[in-house]
Short mmCIF file of C-alpha atoms and ligand atoms in Angstrom, two decimals:
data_model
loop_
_atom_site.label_atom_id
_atom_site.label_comp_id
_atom_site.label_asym_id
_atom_site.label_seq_id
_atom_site.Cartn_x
_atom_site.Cartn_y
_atom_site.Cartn_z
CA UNK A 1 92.14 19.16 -40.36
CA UNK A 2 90.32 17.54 -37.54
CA UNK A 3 86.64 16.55 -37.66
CA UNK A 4 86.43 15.92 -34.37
CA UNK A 5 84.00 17.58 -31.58
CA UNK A 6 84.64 16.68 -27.52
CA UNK A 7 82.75 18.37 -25.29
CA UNK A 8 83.81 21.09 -22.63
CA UNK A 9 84.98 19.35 -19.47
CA UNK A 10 86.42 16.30 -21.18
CA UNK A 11 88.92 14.40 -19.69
CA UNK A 12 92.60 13.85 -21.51
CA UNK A 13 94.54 11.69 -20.00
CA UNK A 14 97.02 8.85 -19.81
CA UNK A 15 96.74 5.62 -17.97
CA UNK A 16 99.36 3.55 -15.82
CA UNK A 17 99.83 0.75 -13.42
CA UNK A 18 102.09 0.58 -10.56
CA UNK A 19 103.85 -2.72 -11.34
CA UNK A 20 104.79 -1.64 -14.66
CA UNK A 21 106.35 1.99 -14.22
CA UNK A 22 107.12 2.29 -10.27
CA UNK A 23 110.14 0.14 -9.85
CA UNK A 24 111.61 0.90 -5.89
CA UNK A 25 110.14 -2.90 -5.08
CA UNK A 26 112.12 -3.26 -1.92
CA UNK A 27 111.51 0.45 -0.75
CA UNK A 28 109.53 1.89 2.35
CA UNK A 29 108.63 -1.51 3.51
CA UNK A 30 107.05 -2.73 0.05
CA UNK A 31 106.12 -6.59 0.06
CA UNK A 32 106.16 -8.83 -2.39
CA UNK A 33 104.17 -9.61 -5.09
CA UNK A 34 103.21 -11.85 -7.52
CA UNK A 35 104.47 -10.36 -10.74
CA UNK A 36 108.01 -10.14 -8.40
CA UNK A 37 108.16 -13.64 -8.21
CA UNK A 38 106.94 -14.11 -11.48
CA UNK A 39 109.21 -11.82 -13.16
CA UNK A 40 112.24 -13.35 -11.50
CA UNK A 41 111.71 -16.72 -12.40
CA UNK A 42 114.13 -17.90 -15.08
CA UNK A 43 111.34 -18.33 -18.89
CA UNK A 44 108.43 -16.17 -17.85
CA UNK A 45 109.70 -12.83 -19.20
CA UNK A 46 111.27 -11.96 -22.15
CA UNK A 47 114.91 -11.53 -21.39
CA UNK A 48 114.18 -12.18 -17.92
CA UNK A 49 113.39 -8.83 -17.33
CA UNK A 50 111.67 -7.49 -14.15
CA UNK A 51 109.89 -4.26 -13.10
CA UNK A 52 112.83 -3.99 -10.08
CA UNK A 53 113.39 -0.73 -11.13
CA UNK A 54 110.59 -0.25 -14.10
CA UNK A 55 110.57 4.01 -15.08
CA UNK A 56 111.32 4.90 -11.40
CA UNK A 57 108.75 6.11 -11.68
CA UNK A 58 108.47 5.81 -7.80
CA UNK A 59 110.89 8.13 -7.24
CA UNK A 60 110.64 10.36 -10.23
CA UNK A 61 107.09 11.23 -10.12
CA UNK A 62 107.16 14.88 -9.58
CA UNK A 63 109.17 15.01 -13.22
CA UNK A 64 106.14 13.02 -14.54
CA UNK A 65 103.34 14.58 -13.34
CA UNK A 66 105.00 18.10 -14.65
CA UNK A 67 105.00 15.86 -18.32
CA UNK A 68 101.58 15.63 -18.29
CA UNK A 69 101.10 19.45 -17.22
CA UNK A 70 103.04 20.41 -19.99
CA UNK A 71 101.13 17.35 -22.57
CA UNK A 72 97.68 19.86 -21.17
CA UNK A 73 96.69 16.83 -19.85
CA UNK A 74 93.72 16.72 -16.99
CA UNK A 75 93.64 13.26 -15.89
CA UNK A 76 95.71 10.52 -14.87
CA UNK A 77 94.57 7.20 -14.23
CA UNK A 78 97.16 5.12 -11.95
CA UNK A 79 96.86 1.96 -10.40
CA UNK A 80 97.71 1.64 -6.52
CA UNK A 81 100.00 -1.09 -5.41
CA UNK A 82 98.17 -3.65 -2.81
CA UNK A 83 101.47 -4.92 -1.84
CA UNK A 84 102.63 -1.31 -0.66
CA UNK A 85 99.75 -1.26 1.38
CA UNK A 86 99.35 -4.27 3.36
CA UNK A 87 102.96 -6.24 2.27
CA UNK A 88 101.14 -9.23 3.39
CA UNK A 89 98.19 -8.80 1.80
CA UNK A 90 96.24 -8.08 5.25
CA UNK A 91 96.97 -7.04 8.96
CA UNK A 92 99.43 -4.11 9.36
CA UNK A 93 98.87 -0.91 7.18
CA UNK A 94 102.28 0.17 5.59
CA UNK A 95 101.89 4.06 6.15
CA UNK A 96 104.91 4.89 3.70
CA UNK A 97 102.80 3.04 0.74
CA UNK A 98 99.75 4.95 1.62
CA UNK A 99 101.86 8.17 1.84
CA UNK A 100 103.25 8.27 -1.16
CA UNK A 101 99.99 7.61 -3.02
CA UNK A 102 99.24 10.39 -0.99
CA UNK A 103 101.86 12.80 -2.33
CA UNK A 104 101.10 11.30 -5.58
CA UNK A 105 97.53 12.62 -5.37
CA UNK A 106 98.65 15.74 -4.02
CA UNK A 107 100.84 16.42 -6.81
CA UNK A 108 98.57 16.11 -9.17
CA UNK A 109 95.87 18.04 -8.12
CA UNK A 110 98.32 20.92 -7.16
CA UNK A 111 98.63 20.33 -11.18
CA UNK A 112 95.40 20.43 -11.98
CA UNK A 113 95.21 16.91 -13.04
CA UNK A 114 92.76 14.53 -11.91
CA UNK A 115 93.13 11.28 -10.31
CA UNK A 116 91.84 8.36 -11.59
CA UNK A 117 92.71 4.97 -9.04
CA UNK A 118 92.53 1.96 -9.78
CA UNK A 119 92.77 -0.31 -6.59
CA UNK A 120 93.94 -3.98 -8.53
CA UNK A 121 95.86 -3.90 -11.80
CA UNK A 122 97.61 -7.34 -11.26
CA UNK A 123 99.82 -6.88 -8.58
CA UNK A 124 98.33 -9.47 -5.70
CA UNK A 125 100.50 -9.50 -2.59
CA UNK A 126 102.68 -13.08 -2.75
CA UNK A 127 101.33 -13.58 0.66
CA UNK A 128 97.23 -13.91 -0.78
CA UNK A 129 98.71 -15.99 -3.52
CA UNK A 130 100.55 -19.08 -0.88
CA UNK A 131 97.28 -18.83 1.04
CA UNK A 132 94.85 -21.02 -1.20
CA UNK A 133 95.89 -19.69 -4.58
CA UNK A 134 94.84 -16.61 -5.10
CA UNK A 135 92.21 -15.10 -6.45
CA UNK A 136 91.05 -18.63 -6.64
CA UNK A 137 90.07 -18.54 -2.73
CA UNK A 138 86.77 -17.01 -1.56
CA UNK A 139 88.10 -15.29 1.42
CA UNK A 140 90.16 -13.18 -0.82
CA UNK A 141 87.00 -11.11 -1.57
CA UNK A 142 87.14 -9.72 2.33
CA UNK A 143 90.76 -9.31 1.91
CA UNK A 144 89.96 -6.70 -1.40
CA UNK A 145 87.35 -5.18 0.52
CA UNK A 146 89.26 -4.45 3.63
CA UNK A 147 92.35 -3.04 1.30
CA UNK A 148 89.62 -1.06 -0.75
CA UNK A 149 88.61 0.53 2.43
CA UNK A 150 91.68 1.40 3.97
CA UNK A 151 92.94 2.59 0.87
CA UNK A 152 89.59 4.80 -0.02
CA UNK A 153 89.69 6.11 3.39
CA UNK A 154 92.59 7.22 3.33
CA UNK A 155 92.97 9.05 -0.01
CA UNK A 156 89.02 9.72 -0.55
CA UNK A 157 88.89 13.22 0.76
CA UNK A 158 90.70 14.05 -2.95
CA UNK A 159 90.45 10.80 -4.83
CA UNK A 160 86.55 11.06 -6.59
CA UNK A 161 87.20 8.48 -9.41
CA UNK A 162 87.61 5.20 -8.19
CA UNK A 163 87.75 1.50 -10.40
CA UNK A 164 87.85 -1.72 -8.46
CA UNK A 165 89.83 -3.65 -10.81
CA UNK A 166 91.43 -3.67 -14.11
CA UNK A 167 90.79 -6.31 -17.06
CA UNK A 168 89.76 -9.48 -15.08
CA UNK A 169 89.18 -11.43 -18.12
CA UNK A 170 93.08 -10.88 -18.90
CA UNK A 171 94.49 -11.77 -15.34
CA UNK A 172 92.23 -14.66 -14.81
CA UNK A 173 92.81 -15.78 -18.25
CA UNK A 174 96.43 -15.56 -18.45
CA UNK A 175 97.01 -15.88 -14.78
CA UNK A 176 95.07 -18.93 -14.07
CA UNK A 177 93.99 -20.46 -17.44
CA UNK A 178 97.50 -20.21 -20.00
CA UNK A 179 99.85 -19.51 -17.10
CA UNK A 180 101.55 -16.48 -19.51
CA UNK A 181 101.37 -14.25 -16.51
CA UNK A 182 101.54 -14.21 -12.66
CA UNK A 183 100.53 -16.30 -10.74
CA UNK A 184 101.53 -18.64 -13.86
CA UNK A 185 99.82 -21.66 -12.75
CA UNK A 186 97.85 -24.10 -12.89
CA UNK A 187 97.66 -24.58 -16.92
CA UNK A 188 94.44 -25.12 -18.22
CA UNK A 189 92.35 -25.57 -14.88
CA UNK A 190 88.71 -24.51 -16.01
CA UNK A 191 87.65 -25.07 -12.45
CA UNK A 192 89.99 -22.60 -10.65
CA UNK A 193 90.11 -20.24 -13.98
CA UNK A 194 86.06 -19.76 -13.18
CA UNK A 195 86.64 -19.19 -9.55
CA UNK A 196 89.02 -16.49 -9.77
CA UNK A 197 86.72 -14.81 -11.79
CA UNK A 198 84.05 -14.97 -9.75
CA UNK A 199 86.12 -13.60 -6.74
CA UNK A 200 87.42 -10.87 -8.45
CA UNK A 201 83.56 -9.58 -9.81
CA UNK A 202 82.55 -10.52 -6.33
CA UNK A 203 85.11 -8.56 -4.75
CA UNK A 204 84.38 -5.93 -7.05
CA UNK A 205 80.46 -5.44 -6.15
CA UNK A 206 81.21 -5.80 -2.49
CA UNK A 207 83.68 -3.05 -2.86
CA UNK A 208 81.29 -0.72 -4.45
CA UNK A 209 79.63 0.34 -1.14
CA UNK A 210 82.39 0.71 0.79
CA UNK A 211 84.05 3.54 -1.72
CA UNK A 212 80.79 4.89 -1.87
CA UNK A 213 80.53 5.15 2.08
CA UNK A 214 84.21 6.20 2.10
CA UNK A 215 84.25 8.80 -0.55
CA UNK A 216 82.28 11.88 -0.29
CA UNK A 217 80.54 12.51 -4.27
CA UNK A 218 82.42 9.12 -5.12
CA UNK A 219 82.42 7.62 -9.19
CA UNK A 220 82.61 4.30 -9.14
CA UNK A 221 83.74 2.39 -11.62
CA UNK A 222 85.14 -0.86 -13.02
CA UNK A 223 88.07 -1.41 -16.61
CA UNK A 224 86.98 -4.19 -18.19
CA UNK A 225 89.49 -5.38 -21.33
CA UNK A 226 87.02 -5.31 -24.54
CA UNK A 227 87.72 -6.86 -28.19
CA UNK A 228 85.20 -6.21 -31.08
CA UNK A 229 84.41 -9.33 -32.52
CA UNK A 230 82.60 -10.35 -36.17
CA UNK A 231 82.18 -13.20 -37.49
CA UNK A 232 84.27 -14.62 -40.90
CA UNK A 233 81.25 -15.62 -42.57
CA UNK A 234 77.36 -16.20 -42.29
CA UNK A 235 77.97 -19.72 -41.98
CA UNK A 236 76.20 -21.04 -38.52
CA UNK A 237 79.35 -22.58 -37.38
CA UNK A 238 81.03 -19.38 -38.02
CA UNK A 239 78.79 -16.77 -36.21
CA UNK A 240 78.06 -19.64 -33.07
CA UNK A 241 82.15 -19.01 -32.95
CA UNK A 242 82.01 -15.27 -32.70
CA UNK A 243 79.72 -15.53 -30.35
CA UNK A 244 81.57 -17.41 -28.23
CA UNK A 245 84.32 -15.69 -28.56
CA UNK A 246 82.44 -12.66 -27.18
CA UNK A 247 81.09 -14.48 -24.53
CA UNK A 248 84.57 -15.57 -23.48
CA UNK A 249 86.01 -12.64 -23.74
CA UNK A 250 83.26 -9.75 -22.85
CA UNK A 251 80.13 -10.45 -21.73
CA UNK A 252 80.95 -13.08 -19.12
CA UNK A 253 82.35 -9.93 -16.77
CA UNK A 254 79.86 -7.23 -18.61
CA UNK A 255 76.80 -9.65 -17.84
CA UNK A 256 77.04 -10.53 -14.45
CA UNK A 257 77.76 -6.59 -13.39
CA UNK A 258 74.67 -5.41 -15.52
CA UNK A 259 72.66 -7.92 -15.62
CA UNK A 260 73.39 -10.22 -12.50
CA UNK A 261 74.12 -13.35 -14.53
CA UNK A 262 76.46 -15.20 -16.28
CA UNK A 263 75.45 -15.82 -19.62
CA UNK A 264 73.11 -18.74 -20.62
CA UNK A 265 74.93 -19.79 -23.83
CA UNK A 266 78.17 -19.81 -21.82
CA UNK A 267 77.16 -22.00 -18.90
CA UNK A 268 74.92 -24.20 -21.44
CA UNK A 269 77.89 -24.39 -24.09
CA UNK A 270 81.30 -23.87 -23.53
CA UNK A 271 81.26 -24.32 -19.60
CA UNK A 272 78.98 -26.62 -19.62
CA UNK A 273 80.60 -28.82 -17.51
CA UNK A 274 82.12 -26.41 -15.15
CA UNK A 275 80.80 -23.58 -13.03
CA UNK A 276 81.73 -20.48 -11.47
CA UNK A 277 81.36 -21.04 -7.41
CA UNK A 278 78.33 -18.64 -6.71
CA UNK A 279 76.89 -18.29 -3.60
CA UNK A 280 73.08 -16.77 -2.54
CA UNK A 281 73.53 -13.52 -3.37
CA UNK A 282 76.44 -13.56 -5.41
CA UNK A 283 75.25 -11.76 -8.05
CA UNK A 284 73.22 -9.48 -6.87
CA UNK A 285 76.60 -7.85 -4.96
CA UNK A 286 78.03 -8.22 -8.29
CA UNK A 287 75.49 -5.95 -9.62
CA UNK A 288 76.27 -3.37 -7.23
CA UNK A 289 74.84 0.10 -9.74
CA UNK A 290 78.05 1.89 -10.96
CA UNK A 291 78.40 5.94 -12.12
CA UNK A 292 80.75 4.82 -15.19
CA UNK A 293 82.40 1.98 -17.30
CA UNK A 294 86.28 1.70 -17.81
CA UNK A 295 86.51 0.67 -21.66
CA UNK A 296 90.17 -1.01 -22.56
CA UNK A 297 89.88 -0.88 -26.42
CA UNK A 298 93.07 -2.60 -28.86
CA UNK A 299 92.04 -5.14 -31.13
CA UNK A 300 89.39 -6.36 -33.12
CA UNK A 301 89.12 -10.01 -34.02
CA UNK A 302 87.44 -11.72 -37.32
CA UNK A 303 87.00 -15.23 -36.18
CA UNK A 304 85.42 -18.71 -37.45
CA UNK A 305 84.95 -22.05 -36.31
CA UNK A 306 88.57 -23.75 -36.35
CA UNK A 307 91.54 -24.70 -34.01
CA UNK A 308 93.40 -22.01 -33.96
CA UNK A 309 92.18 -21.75 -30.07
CA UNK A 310 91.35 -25.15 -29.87
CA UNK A 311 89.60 -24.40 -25.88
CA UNK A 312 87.56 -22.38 -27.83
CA UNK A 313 87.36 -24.05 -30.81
CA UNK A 314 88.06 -21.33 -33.28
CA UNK A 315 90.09 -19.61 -35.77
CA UNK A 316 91.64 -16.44 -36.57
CA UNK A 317 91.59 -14.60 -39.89
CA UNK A 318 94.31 -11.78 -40.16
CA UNK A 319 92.92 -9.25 -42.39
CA UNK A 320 95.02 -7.21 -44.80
CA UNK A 321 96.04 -3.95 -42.94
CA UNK A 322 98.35 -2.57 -40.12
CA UNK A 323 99.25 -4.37 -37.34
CA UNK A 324 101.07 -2.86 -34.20
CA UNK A 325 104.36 -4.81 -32.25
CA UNK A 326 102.41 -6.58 -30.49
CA UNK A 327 100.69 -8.37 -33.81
CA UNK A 328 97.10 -6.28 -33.18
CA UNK A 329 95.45 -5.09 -36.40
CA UNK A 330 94.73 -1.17 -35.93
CA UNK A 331 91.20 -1.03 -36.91
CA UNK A 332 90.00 2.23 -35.07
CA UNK A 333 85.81 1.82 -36.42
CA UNK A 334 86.22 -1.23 -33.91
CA UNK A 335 86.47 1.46 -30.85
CA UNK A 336 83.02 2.83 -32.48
CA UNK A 337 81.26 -0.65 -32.97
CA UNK A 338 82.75 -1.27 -29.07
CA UNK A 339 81.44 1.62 -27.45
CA UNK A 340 77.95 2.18 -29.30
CA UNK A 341 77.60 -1.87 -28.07
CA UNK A 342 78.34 -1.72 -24.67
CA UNK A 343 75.94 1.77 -24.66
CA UNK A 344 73.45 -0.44 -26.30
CA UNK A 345 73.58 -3.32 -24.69
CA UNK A 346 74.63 -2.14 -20.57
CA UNK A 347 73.64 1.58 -21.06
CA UNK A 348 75.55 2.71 -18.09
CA UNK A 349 75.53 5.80 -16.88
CA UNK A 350 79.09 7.18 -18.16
CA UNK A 351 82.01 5.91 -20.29
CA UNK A 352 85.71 6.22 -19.86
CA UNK A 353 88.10 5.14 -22.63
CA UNK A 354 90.48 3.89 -20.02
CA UNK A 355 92.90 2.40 -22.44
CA UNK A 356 93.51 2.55 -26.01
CA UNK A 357 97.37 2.59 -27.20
CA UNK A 358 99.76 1.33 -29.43
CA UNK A 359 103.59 -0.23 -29.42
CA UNK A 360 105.69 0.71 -32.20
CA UNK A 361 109.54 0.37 -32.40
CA UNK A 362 110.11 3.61 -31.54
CA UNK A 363 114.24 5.10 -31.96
CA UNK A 364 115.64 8.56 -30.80
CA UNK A 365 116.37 10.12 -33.78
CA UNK A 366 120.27 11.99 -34.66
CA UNK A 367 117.88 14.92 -33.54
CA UNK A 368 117.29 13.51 -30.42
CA UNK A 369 114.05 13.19 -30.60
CA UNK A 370 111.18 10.46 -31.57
CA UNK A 371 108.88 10.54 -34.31
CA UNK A 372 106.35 8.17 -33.84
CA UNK A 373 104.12 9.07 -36.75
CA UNK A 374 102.39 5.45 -36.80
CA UNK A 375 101.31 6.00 -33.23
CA UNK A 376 100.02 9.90 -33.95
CA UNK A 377 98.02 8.43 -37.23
CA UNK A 378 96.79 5.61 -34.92
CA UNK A 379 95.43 7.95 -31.86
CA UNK A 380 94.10 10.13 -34.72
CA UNK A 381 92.43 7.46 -35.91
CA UNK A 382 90.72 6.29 -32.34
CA UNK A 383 90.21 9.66 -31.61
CA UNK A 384 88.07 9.99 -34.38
CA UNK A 385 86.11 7.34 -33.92
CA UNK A 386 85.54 8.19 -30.10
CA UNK A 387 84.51 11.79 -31.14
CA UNK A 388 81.80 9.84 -33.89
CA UNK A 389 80.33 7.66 -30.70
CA UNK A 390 79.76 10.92 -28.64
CA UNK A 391 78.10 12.43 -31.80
CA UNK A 392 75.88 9.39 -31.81
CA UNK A 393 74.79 9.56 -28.53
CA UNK A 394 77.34 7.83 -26.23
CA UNK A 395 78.31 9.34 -22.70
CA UNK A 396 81.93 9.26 -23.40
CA UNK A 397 83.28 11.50 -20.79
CA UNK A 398 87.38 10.55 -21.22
CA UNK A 399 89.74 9.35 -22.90
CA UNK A 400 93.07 8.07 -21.53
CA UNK A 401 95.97 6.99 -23.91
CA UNK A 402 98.03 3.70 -22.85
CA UNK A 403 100.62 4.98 -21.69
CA UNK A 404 102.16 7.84 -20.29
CA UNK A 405 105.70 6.04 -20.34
CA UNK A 406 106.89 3.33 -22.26
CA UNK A 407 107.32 0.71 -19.70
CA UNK A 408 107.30 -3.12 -18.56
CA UNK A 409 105.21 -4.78 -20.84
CA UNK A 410 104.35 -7.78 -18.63
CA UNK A 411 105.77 -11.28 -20.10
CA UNK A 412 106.95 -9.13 -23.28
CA UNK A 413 109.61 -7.01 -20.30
CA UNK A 414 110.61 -3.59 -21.73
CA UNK A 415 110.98 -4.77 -25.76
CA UNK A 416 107.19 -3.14 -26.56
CA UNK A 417 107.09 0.61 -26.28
CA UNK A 418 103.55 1.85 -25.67
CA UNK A 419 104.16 5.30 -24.46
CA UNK A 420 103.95 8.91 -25.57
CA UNK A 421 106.99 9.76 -23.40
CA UNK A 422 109.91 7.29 -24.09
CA UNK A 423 111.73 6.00 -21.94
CA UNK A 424 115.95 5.58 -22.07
CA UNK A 425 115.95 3.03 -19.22
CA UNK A 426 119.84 3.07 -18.50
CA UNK A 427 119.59 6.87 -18.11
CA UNK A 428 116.05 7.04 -17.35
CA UNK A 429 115.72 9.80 -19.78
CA UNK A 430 111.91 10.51 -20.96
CA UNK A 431 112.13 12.45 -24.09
CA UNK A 432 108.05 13.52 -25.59
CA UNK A 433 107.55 11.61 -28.59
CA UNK A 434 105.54 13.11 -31.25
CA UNK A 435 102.59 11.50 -30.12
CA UNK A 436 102.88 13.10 -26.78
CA UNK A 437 103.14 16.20 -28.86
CA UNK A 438 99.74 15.38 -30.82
CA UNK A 439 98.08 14.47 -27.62
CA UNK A 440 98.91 17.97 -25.97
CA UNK A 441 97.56 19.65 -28.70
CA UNK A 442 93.90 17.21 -29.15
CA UNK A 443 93.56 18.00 -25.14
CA UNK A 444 93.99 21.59 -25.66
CA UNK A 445 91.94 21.71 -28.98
CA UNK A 446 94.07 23.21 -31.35
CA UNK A 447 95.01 19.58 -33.36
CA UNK A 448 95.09 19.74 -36.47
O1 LIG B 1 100.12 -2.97 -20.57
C1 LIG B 1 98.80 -3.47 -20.62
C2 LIG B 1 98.02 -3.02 -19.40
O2 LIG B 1 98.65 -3.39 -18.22
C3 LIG B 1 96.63 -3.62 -19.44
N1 LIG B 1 95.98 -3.38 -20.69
C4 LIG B 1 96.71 -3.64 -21.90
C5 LIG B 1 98.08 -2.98 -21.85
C6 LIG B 1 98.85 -3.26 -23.16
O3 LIG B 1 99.04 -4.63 -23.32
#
């Protein structure tokens, strides 16, 4: 039996991003982008695979949308591709990429699902890349804005729930700090690591306004990427590595939007001899007030002082338990300790669950279908722990699984399967996995 409680009105969903599911890359006078170039060059993905074609979903999205009709599902959150926009980043609108958000939209509120956009989930136009690197160039804030307002002019007489950007501690990390994922370079810059940061919260805050000004009754909101972390010990060395961790990780993009600053320990400790480029008032556009928080919950970390991440100067320790495909220990009080923190600590106004999810190595069974019973334990699990935040007094409003589809996986290509739908890419079959099954019947409370 279920203990849970979620209130009337509460939104079930399942998130996306349009790199990873649309495919159609060449289509209606798409441009290029960096995960293209990325993807195609020989190393960076595993088996050199690319999202050229991806779940098609571009062209199968009526078929999809009626999946999450029949899942009872009532949100969707999707990300919008810049690069169908403006294919050079700026200039010329591409009407075919706004129209078929457009039809998107349209479809699902003729299903009586609602949309969710998120305006950047990775996918930077090549073009803003060759000019100055990036994110790592100031004038690619007025570039966001100017796509932000196109875009929320354009779909904003249906669109209500808008997020500027999705996980920019993972893209700036792994885009501009490791290299693991587009744009790939330069390895272990601190200097231009910091400033694409910076540009994308900056970029963020100035954006804020302009949905608001665009978007009659408009929610505004920003993902962020969030990992509970505790310390291995009591030992000073240990906790001072936690916290650093957390300040690596979380509060250098919760602070500044909350709080309008980075924090102290982090540009006294480990950035101590680099900083961020902010300019007079910087940060108080970053603080720009928001109507909800985008919470990406997977893993939970125990770490101590060591040189496991030497940058960071610390080291895991992999307790006893399950981990997922992707080598992330499922640990669902750590969605609790997450949410009842960032309550605590930012109190915004609403919460979102934006992602939470799983990859398991999911088969079609001889009865055609898939039984995924480690991934309905594990959103049982979450679920649980979501339902015991609301109880305690957080404004958890939704909840949207990662992800509707399996799909490309970034650097790991199509090998990790984090849907509730799988996909058969040669046929592009989607068959409901039993998860998808559990998840119809937690949205239209009759789980048991
Ligand atoms: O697939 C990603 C998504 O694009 C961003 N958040 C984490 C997911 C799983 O790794």
């Amino acid at each position: 039996m279920t203990d849970w409680h979620f209130p009337p009105g509460f939104i079930w969903g399942t998130a996306t991003a349009s790199y990873q599911i649309e495919g159609a890359v060449h289509e209606d006078g798409r441009g290029v982008s960096i995960w293209d170039t990325f993807s195609h060059t020989p190393g960076k993905t595993l088996n050199g695979d690319t999202g050229d074609v991806a779940c098609d979903h571009y062209h199968r999205w009526p078929e999809d949308i009626a999946i999450m009709q029949a899942l009872n599902l009532n949100g969707y959150r999707f990300s919008i591709a810049w690069p169908r926009i403006f294919p050079q980043g700026r200039g010329a609108v591409n009407q075919k990429g706004l129209d078929f958000y457009s039809r998107l939209v349209d479809g699902l509120l003729a299903a009586g699902i609602t949309p969710f956009v998120t305006l950047y989930h990775w996918d930077l136009p090549q073009a803003l890349q060759d000019e100055g690197g990036g994110w790592a160039r100031r004038g690619i804030v007025d570039d966001f804005v100017n796509y932000a307002d196109v875009v929320s002019r354009a779909l904003g007489d249906r669109v209500k729930y808008w997020t500027t950007f999705n996980e920019i501690f993972v893209f700036a990390t792994q885009g501009y700090l490791t290299g693991e994922m587009a744009p790939g370079a330069p390895i272990l810059d601190l200097d231009t690591f910091l400033a694409a940061g910076h540009h994308a919260l900056l970029a963020h805050g100035r954006a804020v306004p302009v949905l608001r000004a665009n978007v009659p009754g408009a929610q505004v909101g920003i993902v962020h990427y969030t990992q509970a972390i505790e310390a291995a010990s009591d030992a000073p060395e240990d906790v001072a590595a936690a916290q650093r961790l957390d300040g690596f990780m979380n509060r250098w993009y919760l602070d500044p939007i909350y709080k309008g600053e980075y924090p102290a320990d982090m540009l006294n400790g480990l950035y101590a001899y680099f900083r961020p480029p902010i300019q007079p008032g910087d940060l108080d556009a970053i603080r720009a007030p928001l109507d909800f928080q985008g919470v990406n919950f997977y893993e939970r970390s125990i770490v101590g002082e060591g040189s496991d991440l030497p940058f960071i100067n610390i080291r895991y320790v992999r307790p006893e338990g399950e981990y997922t495909a992707m080598g992330w220990h499922v640990y669902p009080p750590g969605l609790y300790d997450m949410l009842t923190r960032i309550q605590r600590d930012y109190a915004p106004k609403a919460i979102y669950v934006t992602e939470n999810g799983a990859a398991f190595a999911d088969e079609i069974a001889p009865d055609g279908s898939v039984h995924d019973e480690q991934r309905v334990a594990y959103l049982r699990g979450y679920f649980q722990q979501a339902a015991r935040a609301i109880s305690d007094g957080v404004p958890l409003k939704g909840y949207f699984v990662w992800s509707l589809l399996d799909n490309f996986e970034w650097a790991h290509g199509y090998d990790k399967r984090f849907g509730v739908v799988y996909v058969d890419y040669p046929t592009q079959r989607r068959i409901i996995k039993d998860s998808g099954y559990f998840l119809a019947q937690v949205a239209a409370g009759t789980a048991k």
